[in-house]
PDB file of C-alpha atoms in Angstrom:
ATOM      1  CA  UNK A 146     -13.777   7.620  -9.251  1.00  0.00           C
ATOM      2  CA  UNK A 147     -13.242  11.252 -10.419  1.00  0.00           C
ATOM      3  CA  UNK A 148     -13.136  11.899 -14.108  1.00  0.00           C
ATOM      4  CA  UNK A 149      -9.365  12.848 -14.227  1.00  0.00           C
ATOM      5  CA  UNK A 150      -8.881   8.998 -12.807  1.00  0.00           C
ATOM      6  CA  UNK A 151     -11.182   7.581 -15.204  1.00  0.00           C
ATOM      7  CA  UNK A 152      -9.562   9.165 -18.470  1.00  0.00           C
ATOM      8  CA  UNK A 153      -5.720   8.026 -17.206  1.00  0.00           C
ATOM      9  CA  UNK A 154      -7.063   4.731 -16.580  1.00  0.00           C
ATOM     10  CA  UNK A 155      -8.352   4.812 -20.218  1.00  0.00           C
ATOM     11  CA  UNK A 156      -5.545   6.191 -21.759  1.00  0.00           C
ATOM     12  CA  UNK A 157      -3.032   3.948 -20.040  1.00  0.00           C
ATOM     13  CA  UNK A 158      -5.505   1.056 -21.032  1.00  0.00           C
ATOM     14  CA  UNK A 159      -5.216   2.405 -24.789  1.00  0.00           C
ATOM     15  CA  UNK A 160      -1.258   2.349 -24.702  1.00  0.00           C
ATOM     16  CA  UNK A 161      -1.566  -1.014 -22.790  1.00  0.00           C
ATOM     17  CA  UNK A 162      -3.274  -2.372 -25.834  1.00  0.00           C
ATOM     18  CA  UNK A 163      -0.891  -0.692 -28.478  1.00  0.00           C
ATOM     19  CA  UNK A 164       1.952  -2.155 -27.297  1.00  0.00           C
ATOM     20  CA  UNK A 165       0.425  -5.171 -28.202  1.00  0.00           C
ATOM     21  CA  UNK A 166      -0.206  -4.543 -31.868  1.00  0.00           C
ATOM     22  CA  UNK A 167       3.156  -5.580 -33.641  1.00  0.00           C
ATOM     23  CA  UNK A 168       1.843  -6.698 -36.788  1.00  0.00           C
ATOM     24  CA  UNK A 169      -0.926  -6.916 -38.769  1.00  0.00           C
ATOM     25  CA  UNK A 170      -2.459  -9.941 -37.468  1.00  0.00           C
ATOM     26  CA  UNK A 171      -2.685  -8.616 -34.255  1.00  0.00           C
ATOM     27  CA  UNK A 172      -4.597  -5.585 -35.867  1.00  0.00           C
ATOM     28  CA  UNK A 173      -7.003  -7.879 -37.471  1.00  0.00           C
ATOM     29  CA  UNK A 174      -7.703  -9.418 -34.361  1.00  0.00           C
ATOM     30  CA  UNK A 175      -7.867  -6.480 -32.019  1.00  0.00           C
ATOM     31  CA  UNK A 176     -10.750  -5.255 -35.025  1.00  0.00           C
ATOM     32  CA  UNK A 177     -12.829  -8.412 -34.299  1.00  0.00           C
ATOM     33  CA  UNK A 178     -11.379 -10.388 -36.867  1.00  0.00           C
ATOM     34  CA  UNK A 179     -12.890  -8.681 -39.800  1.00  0.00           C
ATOM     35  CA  UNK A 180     -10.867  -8.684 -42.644  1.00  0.00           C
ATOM     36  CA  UNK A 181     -11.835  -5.572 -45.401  1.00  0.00           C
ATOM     37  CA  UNK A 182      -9.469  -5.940 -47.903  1.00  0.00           C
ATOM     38  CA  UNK A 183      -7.036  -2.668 -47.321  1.00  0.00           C
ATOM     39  CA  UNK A 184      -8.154  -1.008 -44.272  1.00  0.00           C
ATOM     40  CA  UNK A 185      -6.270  -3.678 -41.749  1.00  0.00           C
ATOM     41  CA  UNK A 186      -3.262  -2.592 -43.246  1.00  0.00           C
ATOM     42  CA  UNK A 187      -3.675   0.797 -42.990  1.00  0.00           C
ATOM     43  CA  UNK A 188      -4.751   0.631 -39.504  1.00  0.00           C
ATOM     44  CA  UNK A 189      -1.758  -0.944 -39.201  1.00  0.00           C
ATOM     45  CA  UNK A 190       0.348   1.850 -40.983  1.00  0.00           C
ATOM     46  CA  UNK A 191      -1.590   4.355 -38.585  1.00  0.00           C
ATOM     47  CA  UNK A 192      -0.416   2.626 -35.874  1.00  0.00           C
ATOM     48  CA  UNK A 193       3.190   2.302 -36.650  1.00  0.00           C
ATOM     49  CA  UNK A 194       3.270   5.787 -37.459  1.00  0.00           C
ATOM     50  CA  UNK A 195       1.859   6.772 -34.310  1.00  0.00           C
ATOM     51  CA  UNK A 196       3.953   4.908 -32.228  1.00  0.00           C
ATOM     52  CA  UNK A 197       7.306   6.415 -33.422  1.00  0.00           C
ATOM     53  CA  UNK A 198       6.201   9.964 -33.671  1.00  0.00           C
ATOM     54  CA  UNK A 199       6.710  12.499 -31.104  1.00  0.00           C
ATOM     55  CA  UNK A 200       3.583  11.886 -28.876  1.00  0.00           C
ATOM     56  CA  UNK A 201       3.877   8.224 -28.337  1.00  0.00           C
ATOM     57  CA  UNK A 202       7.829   8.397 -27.637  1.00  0.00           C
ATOM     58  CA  UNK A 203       7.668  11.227 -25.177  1.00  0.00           C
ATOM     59  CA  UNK A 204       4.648   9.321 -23.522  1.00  0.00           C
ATOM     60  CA  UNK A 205       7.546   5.928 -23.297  1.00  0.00           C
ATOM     61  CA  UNK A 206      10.037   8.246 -21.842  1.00  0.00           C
ATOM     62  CA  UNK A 207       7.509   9.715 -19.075  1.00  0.00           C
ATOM     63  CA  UNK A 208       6.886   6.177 -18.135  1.00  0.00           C
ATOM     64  CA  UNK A 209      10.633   5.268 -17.934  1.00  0.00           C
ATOM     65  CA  UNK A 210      11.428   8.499 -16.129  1.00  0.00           C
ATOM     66  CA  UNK A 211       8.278   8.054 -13.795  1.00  0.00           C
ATOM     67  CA  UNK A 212       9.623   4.038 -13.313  1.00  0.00           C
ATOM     68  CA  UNK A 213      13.319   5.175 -12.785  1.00  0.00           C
ATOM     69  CA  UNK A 214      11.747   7.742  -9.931  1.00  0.00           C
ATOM     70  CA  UNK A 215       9.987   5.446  -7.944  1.00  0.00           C
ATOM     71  CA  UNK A 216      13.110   2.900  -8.247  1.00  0.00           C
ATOM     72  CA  UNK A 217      15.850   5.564  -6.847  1.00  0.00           C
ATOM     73  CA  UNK A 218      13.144   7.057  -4.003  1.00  0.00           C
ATOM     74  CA  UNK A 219      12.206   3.745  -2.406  1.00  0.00           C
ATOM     75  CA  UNK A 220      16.273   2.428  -2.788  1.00  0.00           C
ATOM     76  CA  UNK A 221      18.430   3.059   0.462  1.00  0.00           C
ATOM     77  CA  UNK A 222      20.412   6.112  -0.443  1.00  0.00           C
ATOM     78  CA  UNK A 223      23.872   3.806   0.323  1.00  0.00           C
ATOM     79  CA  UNK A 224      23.292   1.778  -2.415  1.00  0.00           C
ATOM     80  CA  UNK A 225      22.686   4.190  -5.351  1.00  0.00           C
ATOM     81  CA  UNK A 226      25.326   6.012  -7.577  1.00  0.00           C
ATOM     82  CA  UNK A 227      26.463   9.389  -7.822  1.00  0.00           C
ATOM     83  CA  UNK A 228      23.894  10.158 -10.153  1.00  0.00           C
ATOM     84  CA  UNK A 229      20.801   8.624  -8.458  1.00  0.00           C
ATOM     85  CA  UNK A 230      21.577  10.104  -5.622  1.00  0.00           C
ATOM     86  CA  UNK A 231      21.326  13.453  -6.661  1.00  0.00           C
ATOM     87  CA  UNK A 232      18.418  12.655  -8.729  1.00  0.00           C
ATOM     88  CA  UNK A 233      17.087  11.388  -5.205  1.00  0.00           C
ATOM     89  CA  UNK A 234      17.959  15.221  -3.477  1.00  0.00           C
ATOM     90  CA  UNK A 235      16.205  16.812  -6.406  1.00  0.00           C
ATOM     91  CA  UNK A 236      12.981  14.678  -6.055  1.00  0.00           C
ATOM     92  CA  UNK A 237      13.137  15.178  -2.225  1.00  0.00           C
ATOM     93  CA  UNK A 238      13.203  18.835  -2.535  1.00  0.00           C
ATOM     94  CA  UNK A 239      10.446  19.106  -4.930  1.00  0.00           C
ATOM     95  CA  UNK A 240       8.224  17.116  -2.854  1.00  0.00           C
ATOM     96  CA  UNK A 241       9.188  19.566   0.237  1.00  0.00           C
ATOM     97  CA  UNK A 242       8.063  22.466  -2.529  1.00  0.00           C
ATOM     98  CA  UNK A 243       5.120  20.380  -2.807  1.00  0.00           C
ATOM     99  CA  UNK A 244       4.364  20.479   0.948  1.00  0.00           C
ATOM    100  CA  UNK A 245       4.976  23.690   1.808  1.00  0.00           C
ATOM    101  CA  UNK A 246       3.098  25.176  -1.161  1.00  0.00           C
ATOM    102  CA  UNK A 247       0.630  23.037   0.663  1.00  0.00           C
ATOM    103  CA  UNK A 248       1.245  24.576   3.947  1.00  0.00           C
ATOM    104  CA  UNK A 249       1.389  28.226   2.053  1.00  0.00           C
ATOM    105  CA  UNK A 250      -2.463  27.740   0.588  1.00  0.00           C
ATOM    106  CA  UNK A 251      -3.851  26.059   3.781  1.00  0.00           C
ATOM    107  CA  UNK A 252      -2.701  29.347   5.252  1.00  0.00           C
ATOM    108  CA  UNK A 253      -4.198  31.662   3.005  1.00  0.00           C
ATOM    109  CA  UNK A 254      -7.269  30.285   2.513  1.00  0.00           C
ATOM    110  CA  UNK A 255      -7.951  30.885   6.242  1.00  0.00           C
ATOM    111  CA  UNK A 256      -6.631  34.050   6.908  1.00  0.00           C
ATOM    112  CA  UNK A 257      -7.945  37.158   6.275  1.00  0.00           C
ATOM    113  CA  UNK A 258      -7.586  39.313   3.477  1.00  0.00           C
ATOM    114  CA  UNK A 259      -6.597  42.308   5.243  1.00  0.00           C
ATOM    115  CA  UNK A 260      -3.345  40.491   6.787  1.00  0.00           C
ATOM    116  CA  UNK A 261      -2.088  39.616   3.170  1.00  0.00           C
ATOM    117  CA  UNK A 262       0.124  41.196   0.749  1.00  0.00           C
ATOM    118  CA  UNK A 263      -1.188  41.607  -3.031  1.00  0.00           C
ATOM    119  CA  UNK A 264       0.484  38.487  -3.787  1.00  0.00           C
ATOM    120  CA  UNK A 265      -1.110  36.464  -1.431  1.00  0.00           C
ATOM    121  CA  UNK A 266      -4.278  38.106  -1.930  1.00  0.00           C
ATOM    122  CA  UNK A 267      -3.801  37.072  -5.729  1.00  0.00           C
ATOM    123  CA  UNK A 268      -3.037  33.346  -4.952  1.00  0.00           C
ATOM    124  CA  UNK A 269      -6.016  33.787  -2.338  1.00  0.00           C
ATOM    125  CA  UNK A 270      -8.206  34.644  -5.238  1.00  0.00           C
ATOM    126  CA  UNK A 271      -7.230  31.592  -7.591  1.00  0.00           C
ATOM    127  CA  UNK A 272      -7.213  29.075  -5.023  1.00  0.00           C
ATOM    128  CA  UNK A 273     -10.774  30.279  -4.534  1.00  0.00           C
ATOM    129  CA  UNK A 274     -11.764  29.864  -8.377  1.00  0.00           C
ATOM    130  CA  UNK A 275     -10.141  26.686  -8.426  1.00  0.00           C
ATOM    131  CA  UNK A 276     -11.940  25.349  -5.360  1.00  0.00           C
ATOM    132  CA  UNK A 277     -15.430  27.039  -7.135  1.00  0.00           C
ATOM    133  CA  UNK A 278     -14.410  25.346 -10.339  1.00  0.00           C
ATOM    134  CA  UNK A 279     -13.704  21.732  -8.597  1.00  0.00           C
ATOM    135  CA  UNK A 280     -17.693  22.541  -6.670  1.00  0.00           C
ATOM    136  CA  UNK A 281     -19.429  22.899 -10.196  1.00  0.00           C
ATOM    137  CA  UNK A 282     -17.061  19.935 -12.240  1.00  0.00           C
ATOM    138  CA  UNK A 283     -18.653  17.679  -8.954  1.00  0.00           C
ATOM    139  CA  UNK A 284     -21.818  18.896  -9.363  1.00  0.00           C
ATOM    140  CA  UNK A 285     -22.276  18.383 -13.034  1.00  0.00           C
ATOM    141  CA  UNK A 286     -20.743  14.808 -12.771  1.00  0.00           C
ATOM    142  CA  UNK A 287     -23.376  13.879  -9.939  1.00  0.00           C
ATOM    143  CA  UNK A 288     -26.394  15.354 -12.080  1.00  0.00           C
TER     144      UNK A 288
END
């Protein structure tokens, strides 16, 4: 499992488990039971305050968003509203982007330089970097 995977799987594990913490009993028992006179509770102040500031929140609405996404693209398109429906076009056509950026790199990287305009050459360049970049991130992870 690549790193990237790994770390999401750990962070959604983390916000799995805060979720869970709703008062300070729950603290006290996600610390092992320990009790230190003090510290449980401000753990448990910590946590409050991190789950309604900025970070946390826009985290909840990425998931809602991400949840509300997956809803309106697998829903036949006769059944949804005005509004999911056109949040269903604008999903569509940024997969298409998706794709035929796709199509545009698969191109590039396999013809020649001399054929390209500077642009091209430019995103020619970066796509090589980032494939050189991927090679060494694989090979330090195996070693």
């Amino acid at each position: 499992m690549p790193a990237a995977e790994t770390k999401a799987l750990k962070a959604k594990s983390i916000i799995n488990k805060l979720k869970k913490l709703e008062t300070i009993e729950d603290v006290r028992v996600a610390v092992g039971g320990h009790f230190v006179e003090g510290l449980v509770s401000r753990l448990f102040d910590v946590i409050l305050s991190f789950k309604s500031g900025a970070i946390y929140q826009k985290h909840l609405e990425n998931v809602k968003t991400q949840s509300n996404d997956a809803f309106v693209m697998k829903t036949a398109y006769k059944y949804l509203d005005e509004k999911k429906k056109k949040r269903k076009d604008e999903l569509r056509m940024i997969e298409a982007s998706k794709l035929l950026a796709l199509d545009e790199d698969k191109y590039l990287s396999k013809t020649a330089n001399k054929l390209l305009n500077e642009n091209q050459k430019k995103r020619k360049a970066e796509l090589q970097l980032i494939q050189a970049a991927e090679k060494a991130k694989k090979q330090m992870t195996t070693t």
